[in-house]
XYZ file of C-alpha atoms in Angstrom:
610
model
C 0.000 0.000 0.000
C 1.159 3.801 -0.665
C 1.132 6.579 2.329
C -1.462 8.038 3.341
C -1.681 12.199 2.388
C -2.259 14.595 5.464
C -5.483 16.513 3.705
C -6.364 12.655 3.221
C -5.529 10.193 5.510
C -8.422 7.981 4.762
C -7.545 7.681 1.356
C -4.992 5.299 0.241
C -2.105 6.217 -2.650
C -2.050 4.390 -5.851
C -0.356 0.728 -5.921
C 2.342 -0.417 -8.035
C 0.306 -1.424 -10.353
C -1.387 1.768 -11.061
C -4.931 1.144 -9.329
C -6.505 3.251 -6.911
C -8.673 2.652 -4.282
C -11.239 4.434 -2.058
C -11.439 4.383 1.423
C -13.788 1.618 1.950
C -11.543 -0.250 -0.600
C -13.721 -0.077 -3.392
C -11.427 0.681 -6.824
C -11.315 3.728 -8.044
C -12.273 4.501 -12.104
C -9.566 2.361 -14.224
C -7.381 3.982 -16.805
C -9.609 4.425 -19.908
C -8.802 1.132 -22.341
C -8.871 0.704 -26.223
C -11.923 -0.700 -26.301
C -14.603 1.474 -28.700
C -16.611 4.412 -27.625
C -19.367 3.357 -25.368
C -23.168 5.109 -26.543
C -22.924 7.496 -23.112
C -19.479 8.582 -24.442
C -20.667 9.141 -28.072
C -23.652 11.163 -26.475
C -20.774 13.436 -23.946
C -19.078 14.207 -27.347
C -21.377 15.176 -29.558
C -23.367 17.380 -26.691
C -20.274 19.619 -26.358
C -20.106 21.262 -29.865
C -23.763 21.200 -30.296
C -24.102 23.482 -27.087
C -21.572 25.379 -27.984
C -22.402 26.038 -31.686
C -25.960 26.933 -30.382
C -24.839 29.064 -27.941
C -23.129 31.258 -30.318
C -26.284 31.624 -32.866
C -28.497 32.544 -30.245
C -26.273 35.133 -28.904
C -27.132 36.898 -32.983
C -30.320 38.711 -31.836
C -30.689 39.576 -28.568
C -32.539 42.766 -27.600
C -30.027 44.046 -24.925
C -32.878 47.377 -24.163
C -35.254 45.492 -23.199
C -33.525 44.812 -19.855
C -35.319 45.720 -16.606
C -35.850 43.588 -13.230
C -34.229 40.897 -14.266
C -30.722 41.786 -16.656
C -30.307 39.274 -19.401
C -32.661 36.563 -18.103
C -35.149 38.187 -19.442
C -33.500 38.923 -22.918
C -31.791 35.759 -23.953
C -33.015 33.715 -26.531
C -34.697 30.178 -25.633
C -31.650 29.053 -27.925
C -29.247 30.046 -25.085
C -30.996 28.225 -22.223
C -31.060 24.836 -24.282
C -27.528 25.495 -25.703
C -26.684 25.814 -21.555
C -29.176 23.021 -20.764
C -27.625 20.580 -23.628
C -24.043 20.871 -21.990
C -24.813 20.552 -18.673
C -26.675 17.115 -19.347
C -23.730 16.489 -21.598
C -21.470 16.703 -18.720
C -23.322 14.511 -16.568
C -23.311 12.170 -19.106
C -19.582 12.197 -19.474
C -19.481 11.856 -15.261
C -21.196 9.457 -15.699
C -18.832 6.798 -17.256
C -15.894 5.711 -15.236
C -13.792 5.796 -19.089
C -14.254 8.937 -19.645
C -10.586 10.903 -20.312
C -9.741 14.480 -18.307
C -9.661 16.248 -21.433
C -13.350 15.587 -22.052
C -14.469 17.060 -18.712
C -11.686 19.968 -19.280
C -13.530 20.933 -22.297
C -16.781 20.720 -20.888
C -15.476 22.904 -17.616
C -14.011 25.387 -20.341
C -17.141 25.242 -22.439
C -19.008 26.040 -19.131
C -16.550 29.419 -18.090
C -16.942 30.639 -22.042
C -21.237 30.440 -22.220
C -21.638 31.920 -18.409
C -18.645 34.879 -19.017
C -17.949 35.683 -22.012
C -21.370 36.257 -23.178
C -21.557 39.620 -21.677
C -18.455 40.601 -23.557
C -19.743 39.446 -26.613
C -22.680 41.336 -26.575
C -21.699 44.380 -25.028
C -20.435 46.700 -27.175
C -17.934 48.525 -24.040
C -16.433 47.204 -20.896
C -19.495 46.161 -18.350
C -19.457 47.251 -14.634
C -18.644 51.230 -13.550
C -15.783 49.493 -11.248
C -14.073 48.096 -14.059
C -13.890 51.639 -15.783
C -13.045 52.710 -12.818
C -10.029 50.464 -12.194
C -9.251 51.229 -15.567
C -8.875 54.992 -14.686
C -6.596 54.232 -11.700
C -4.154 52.486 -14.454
C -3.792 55.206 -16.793
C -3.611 57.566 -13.330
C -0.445 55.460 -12.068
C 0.948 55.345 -16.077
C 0.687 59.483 -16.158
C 1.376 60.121 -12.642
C 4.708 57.949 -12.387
C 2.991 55.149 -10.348
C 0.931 56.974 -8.337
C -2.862 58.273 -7.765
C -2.296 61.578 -6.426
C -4.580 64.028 -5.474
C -7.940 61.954 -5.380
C -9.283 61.113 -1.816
C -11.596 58.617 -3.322
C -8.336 57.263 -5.219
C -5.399 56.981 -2.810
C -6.617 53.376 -0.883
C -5.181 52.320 -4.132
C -1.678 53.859 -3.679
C -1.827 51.455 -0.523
C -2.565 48.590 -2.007
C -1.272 49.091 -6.012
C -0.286 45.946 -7.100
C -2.403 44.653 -9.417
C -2.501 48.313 -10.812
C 0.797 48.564 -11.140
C 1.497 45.222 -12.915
C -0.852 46.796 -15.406
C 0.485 49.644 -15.620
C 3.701 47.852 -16.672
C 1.868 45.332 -19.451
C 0.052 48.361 -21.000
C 3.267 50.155 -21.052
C 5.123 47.054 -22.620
C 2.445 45.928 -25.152
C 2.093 49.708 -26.108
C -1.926 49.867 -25.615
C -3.484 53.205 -25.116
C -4.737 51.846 -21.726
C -6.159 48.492 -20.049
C -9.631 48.989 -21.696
C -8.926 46.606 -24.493
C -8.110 43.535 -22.563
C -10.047 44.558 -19.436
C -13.420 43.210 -21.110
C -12.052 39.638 -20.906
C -11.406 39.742 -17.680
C -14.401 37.363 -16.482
C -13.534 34.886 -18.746
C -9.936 34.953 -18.615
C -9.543 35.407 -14.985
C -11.919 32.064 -14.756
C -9.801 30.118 -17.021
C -6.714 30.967 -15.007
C -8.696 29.948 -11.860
C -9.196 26.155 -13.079
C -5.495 24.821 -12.785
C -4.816 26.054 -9.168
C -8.025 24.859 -8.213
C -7.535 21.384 -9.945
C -4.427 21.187 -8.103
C -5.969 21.520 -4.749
C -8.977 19.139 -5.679
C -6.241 16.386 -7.768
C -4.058 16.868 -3.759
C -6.997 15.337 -1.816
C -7.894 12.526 -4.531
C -7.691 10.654 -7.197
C -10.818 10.282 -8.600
C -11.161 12.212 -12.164
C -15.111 12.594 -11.530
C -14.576 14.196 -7.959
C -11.989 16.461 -9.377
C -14.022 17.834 -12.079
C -16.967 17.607 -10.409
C -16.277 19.765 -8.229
C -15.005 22.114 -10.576
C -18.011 22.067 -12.852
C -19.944 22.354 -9.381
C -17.547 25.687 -8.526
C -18.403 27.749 -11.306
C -22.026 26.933 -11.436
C -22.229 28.514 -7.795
C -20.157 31.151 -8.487
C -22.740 34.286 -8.251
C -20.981 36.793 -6.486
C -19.475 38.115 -10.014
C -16.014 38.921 -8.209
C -13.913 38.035 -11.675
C -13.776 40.850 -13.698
C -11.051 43.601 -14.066
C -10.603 44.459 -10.368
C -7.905 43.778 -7.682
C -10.709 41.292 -5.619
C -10.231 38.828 -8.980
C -6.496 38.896 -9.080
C -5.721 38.616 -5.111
C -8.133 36.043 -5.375
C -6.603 33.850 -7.679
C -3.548 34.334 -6.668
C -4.906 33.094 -2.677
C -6.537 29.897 -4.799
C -2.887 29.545 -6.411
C -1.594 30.057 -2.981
C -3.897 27.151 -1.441
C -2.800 24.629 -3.567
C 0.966 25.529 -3.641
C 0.250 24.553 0.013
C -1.811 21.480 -0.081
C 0.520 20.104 -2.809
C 3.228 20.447 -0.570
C 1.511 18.872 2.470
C 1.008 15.728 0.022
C 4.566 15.711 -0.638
C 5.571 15.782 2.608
C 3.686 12.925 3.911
C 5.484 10.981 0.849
C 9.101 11.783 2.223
C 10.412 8.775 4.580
C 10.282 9.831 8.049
C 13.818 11.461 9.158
C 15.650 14.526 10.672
C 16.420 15.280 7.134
C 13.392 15.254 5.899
C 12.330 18.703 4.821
C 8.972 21.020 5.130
C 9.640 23.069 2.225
C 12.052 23.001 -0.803
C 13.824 26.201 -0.794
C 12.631 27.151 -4.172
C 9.045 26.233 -3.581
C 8.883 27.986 -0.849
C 10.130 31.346 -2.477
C 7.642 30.800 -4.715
C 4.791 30.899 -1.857
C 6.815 33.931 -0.257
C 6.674 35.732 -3.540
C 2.423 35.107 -4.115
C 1.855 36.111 -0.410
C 3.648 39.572 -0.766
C 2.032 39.944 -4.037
C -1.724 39.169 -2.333
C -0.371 41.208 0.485
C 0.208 44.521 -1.875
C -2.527 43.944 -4.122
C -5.711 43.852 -2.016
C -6.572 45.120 2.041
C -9.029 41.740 2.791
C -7.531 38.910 0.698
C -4.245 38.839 3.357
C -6.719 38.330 6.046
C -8.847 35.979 4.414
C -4.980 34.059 3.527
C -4.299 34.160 7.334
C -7.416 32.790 8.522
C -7.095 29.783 5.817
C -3.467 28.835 6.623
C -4.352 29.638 10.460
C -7.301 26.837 9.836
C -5.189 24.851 7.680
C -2.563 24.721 10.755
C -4.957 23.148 13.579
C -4.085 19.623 12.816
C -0.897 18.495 14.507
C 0.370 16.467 10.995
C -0.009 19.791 8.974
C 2.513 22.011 11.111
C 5.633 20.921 10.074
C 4.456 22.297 6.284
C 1.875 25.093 7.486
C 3.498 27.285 10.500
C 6.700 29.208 8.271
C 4.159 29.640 5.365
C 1.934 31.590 8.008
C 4.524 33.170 9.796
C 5.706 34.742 6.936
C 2.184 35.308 5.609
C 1.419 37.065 8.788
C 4.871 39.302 8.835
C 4.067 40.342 5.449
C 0.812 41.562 6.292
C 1.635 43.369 9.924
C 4.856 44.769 8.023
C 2.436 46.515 4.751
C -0.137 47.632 7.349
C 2.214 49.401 9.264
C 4.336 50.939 6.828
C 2.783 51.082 2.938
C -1.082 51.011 4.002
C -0.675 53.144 7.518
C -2.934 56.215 6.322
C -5.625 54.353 5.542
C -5.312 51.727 8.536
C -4.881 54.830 10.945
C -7.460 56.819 9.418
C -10.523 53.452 9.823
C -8.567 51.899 12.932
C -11.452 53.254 14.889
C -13.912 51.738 12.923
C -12.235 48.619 12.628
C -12.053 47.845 16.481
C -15.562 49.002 16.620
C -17.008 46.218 13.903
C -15.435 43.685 16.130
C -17.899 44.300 19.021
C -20.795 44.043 16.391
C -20.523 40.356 14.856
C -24.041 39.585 14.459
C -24.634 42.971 12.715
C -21.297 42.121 10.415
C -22.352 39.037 9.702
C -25.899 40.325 8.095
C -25.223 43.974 7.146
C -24.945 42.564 3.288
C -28.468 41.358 3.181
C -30.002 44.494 1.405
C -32.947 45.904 2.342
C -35.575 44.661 -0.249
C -38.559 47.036 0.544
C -37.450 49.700 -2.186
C -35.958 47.329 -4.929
C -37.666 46.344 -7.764
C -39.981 43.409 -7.417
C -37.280 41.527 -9.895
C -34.315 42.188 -7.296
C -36.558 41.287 -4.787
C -36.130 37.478 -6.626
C -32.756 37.846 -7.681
C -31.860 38.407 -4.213
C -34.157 35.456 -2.427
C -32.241 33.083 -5.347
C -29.117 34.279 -4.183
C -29.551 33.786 -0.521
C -31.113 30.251 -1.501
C -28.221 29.250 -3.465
C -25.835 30.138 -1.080
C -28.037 28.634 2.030
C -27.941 25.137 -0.471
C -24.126 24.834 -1.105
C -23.386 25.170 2.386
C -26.091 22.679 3.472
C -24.866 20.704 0.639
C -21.075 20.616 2.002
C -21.846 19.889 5.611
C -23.984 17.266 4.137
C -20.829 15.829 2.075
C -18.696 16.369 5.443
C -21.602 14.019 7.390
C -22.182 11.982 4.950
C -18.312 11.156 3.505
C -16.609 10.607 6.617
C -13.165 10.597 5.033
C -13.888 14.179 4.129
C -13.559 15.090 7.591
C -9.426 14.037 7.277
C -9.049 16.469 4.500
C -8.286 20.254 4.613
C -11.234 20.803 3.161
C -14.196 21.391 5.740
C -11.026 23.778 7.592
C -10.793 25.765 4.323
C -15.031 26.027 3.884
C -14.925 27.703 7.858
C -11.500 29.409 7.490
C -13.811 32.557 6.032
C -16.136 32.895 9.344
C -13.659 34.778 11.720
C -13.356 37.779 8.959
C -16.773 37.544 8.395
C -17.683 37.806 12.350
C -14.855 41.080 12.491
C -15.656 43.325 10.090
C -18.792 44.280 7.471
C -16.170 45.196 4.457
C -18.981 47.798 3.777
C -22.056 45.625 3.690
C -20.080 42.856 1.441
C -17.883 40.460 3.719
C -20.831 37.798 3.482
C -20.391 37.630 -0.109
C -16.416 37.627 0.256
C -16.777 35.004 2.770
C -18.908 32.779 0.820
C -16.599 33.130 -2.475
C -13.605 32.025 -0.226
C -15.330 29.232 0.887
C -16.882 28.127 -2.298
C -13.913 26.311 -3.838
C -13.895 23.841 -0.777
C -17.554 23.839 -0.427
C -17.771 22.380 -4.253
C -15.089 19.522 -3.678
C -17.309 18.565 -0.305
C -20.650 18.138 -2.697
C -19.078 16.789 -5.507
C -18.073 14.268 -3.031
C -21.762 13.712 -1.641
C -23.089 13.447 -5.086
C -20.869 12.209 -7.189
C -18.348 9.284 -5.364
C -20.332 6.096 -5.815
C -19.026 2.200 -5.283
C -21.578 0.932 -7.626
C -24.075 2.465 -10.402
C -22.134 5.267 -10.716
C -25.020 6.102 -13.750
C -27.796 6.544 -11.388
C -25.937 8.923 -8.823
C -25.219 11.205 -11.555
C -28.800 11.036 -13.192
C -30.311 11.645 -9.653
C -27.848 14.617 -9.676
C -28.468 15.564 -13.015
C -31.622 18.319 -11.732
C -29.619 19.366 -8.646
C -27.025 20.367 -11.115
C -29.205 22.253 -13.475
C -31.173 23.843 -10.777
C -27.767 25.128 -9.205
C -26.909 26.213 -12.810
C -29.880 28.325 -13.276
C -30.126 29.842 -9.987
C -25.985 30.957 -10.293
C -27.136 33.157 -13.408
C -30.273 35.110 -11.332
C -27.337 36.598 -9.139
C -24.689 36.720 -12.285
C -26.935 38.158 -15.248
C -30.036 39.584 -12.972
C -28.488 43.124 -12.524
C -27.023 43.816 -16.224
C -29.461 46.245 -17.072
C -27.459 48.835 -14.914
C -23.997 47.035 -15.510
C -24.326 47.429 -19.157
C -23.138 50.779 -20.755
C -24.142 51.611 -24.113
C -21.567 53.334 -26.572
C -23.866 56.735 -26.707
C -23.355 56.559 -22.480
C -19.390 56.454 -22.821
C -19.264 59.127 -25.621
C -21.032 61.545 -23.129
C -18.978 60.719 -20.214
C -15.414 61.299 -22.494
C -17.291 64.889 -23.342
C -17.101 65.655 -20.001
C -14.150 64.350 -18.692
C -12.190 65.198 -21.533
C -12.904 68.121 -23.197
C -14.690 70.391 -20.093
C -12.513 73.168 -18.681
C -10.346 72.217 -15.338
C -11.767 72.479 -12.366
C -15.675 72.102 -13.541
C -17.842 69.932 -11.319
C -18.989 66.889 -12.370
C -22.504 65.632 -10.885
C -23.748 62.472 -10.985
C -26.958 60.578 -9.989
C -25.346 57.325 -9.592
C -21.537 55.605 -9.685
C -23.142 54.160 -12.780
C -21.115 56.354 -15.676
C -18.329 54.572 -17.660
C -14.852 56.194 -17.044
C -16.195 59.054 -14.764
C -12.810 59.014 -12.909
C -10.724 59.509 -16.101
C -8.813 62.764 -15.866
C -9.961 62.738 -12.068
C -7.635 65.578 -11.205
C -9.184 67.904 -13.443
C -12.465 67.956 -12.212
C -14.253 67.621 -8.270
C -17.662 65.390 -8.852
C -20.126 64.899 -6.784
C -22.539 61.409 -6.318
C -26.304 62.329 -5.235
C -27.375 59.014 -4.453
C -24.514 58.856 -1.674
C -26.090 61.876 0.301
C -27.873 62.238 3.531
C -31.553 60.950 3.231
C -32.594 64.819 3.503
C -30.756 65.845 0.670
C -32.228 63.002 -1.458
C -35.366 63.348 -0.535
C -35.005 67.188 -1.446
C -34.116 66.295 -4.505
C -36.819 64.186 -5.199
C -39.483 66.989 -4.056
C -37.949 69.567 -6.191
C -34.282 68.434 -8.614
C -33.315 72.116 -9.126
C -33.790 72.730 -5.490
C -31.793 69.577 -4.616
C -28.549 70.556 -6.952
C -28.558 74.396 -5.720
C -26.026 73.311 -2.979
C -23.626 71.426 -5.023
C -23.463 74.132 -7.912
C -24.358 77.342 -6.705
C -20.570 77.680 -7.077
C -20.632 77.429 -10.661
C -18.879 80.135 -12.638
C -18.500 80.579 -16.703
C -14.782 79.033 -16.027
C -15.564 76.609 -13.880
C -18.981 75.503 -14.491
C -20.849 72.591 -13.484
C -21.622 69.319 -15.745
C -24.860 67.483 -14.807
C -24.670 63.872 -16.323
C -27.521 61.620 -16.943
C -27.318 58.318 -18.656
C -29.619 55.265 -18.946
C -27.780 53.109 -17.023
C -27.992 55.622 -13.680
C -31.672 55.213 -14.269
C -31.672 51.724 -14.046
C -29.754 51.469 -11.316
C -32.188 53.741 -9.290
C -34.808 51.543 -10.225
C -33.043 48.584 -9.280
C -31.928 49.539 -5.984
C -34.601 52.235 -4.725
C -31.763 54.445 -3.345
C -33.943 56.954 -5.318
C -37.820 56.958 -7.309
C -37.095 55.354 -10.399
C -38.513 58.452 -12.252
C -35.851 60.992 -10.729
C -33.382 61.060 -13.593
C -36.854 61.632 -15.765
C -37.779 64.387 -13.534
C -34.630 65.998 -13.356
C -33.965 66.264 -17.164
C -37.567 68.289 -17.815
C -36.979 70.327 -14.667
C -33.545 71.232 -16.087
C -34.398 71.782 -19.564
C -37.230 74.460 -18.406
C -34.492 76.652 -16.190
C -32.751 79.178 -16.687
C -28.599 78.587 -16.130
C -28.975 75.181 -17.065
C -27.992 74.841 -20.834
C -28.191 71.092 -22.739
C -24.695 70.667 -24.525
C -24.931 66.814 -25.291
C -27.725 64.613 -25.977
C -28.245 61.523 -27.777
C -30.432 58.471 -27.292
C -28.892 56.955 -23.613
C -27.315 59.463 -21.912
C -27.677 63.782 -21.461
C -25.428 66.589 -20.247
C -26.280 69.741 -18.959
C -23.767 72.445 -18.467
C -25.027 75.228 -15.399
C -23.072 78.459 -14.599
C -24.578 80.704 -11.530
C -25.085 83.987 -13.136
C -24.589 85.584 -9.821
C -21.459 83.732 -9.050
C -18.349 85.901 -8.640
C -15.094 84.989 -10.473
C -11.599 84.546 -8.705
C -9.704 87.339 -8.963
């Protein structure tokens, strides 16, 4: 018999001959033989192209304005739900069989990551989500500025954390690009693709078993709602802690292969460089993803076997951290330490403060969030079903890893969205856990996955509520981004910028030229003046306004939908606004077209600056 690994001591290594075995002995699927293609195979391999080929022709007409409660659910052809239907029963066909190869299941995972993420960028004719732009903006800032953000109090928590900014700084710099837009509209799908092999690594380091290992994969990114992939530093800290994970469980595998010894080692000196290295980069990249690290190695650590390997990767994991904190990241550590010590004496409160109010949103939020919470209520159910239910789950890592999340969660709110951090850290165990309920199986391993087969689907179509439910206001048309460059770029410096909503594409470009102001971010009073009377409501934001530096009032279609969706404000204000405006004096229209408005207002009483 082989050794038994530390995240798996009930299962046992594979023999001489090249069989595996479970822990209750049973063998684990054979290499695939010569013998012809079985009908369930035939069936796994034609599925794949079909869905994907259908996939692509439905995404030909798709009415991307008719959008409201619901985001693309509610604008996607019936082509695109079978062409998503047809794979997913495709794959669980291909689990199925014990014969089928990894490269079937990697194309079906990869078929998976290209119809849920790259649709959006296929369709969309800019960059979706106003924090992409945004991030985009802080790139060109650190490219003109000589690596820094300066002068932007919204702007400089990213001169304390500027790694991933500054890495692409340096490839839009060394590719010669005009700026990070181009490539930053693949980001969901390409930051997904680079998320499979670390996570493979971690599944492939607890077992053997092909259809466990892809399983779970497959069962990863059909849970994966929180929509933390796209061109932001959240995405590449957290692939980098995922890369970071399984650098780590590898190397607890390998360890419990060495022969017992004094000279047996923890760490190779090289690999553990390499772990050094991805720590200080998560370390200067993002302020939660070190503490989310520290809690995983910290859970990672409890068993006495997995010291030897985990205590110098979190000692240096934690000097890294207390080091950047107190030196690079000081001002803005200083400046919220206050707050910080007060969230701890608040858990409960941290723990729900990202469950939004639903008694302003719009009745189709109002499902898109009940999905969400369901979704997320199943997979953990799900896992502590798999940890119950497969006892030699409980000898891996990965129940540790699914909990590791909870202490950050119970400290701090993150500003409403820890529980959604939490849960996205947890996820990739979580997934291995109920591919292991559902899918390992001593006998009939057909019927397991057919019984699965609606589970699957149902998880499927519940991800997208929370993925594709709020596009209506993530979308931004081309008409939207030509008024916000009028503003940004060709406005005199020093004109105020005013905004209903976050919601304008590349707002913060040229951010040192002009002050802006958000209205949906002020006090309840000075909304709900607003909404009695708009001209009354601006007066105290532009009264300022001179013929040199005059104010720019900005309203786009994607600000009104995101008042609708949210009910920070009546989903008629931008409406309102625009005819209030239009019939005032001061207020003069000096861009229009189908999506988006700009108003230009100078206070005829206003003195200049001498």
């Amino acid at each position: 018999m082989g050794k038994r690994s530390p995240l798996m001591t009930g299962q046992w290594a594979p023999r001489a001959t090249g069989g595996t075995r479970r822990p209750g002995g049973a063998p684990l699927a054979a290499p695939p033989g010569r013998r012809g293609a079985t009908a369930p195979q035939w069936v796994a391999r034609a599925a794949l192209p079909v869905a994907l080929v259908l996939w692509l022709l439905s995404l030909r007409h798709v009415n991307l304005g008719a959008m409201t409660d619901l985001g693309l659910l509610q604008v996607l052809p019936v082509l695109f739900w079978v062409a998503l239907g047809l794979l997913a029963v495709g794959f669980c066909v291909a689990l199925s069989d014990r014969r089928t190869r990894s490269r079937w299941f990697a194309a079906y995972v990869l078929g998976l990551i290209a119809i849920l993420h790259a649709t959006p960028a296929l369709l969309y004719p800019t960059l979706r989500y106003g924090w992409a732009w945004k991030h985009v903006a802080v790139v060109d800032a650190m490219i003109r500025n000589g690596g820094s953000v300066p002068g932007a109090p919204q702007l400089d928590v990213y001169d304390q954390w500027p790694g991933f900014f500054q890495l692409n700084a340096l490839v839009v710099q060394a590719t010669g690009l005009e700026s990070s837009l181009g490539y930053a509209v693949w980001a969901p799908p390409v930051n997904n693709v680079l998320l499979l092999a670390p996570l493979l690594l971690i599944y492939r380091a607890v077992t053997a078993d092909r259809r466990l290992v892809w399983g779970a994969a497959w069962i990863f990114y059909s849970c994966s709602w929180v929509g933390q992939d796209y061109f932001a530093p959240q995405a590449f800290a957290f692939l980098l802690f995922v890369t970071l994970i399984a650098l780590v469980t590898g190397q607890l595998k390998a360890a419990a292969e060495q022969p017992p010894g004094p000279r047996a080692r923890a760490w190779p000196v090289g690999r553990y460089l390499l772990v050094v290295l991805v720590m200080a980069v998560i370390v200067c990249s993002h302020p939660l993803t070190p503490l989310m690290m520290v809690s995983a190695l910290v859970a990672l650590s409890l068993p006495r076997r997995n010291r030897r390997v985990l205590l110098p990767v979190l000692g240096a994991g934690v000097l890294l951290t207390v080091v950047w904190d107190a030196t690079v990241a000081r001002p803005f550590v200083s400046a919220h330490l206050g707050e910080f010590v007060g969230a701890l004496l608040k858990p409960d409160s941290n723990v729900v403060s990202g469950l939004a109010a639903l008694g302003s949103a719009a009745p189709g939020q109002v499902v898109v969030s009940w999905v969400d919470r369901g979704l997320s209520a199943a997979v953990f159910l799900l896992a502590a079903l798999g940890f119950v239910v497969r006892r030699w789950t409980r000898r891996t890592g990965m129940p540790l890893l699914v909990l590791a999340p909870m202490p950050v969660l119970i400290a701090n709110s993150y500003g409403g969205e820890m529980i959604f951090r939490a849960y996205l850290f947890a996820l990739p165990a979580a997934a291995f856990l109920i591919a292991a309920l559902l899918f390992e199986s001593r006998g009939r391993p057909r019927l397991r996955v057919l019984v699965a087969t609606p589970l699957l689907l149902a998880m499927l179509g519940a991800m997208l509520f929370g993925y594709y439910g709020k596009e209506s206001a993530n979308r931004f048309t081309r008409d939207e981004v030509a008024a916000t460059h009028f503003v940004t770029a060709t406005t005199p410096p020093g004109s105020l910028i005013v905004s209903l909503t976050s919601d304008v594409p590349g707002l913060e470009m040229n951010y040192d030229r002009h002050p802006r102001v958000q209205l949906n971010e002020q006090e309840v009073a000075v909304r709900q003046r607003l909404v009695n009377d708009p001209i009354e409501g601006l007066e105290p934001f532009i009264d300022g306004a001179t013929v040199r530096e005059p104010a720019y009032i900005v309203l786009s279609r994607a600000q009104a939908a995101e008042c609708y969706l949210n009910g920070t404000l009546p989903a008629d204000t931008m409406r309102r606004m625009d005819t209030a405006m239009a019939d005032t004096a001061g207020f003069v229209q000096v861009f229009r077209s189908k999506d988006a408005v700009v108003y230009r207002y100078q206070n005829p009483e206003a003195k200049e600056a001498p």
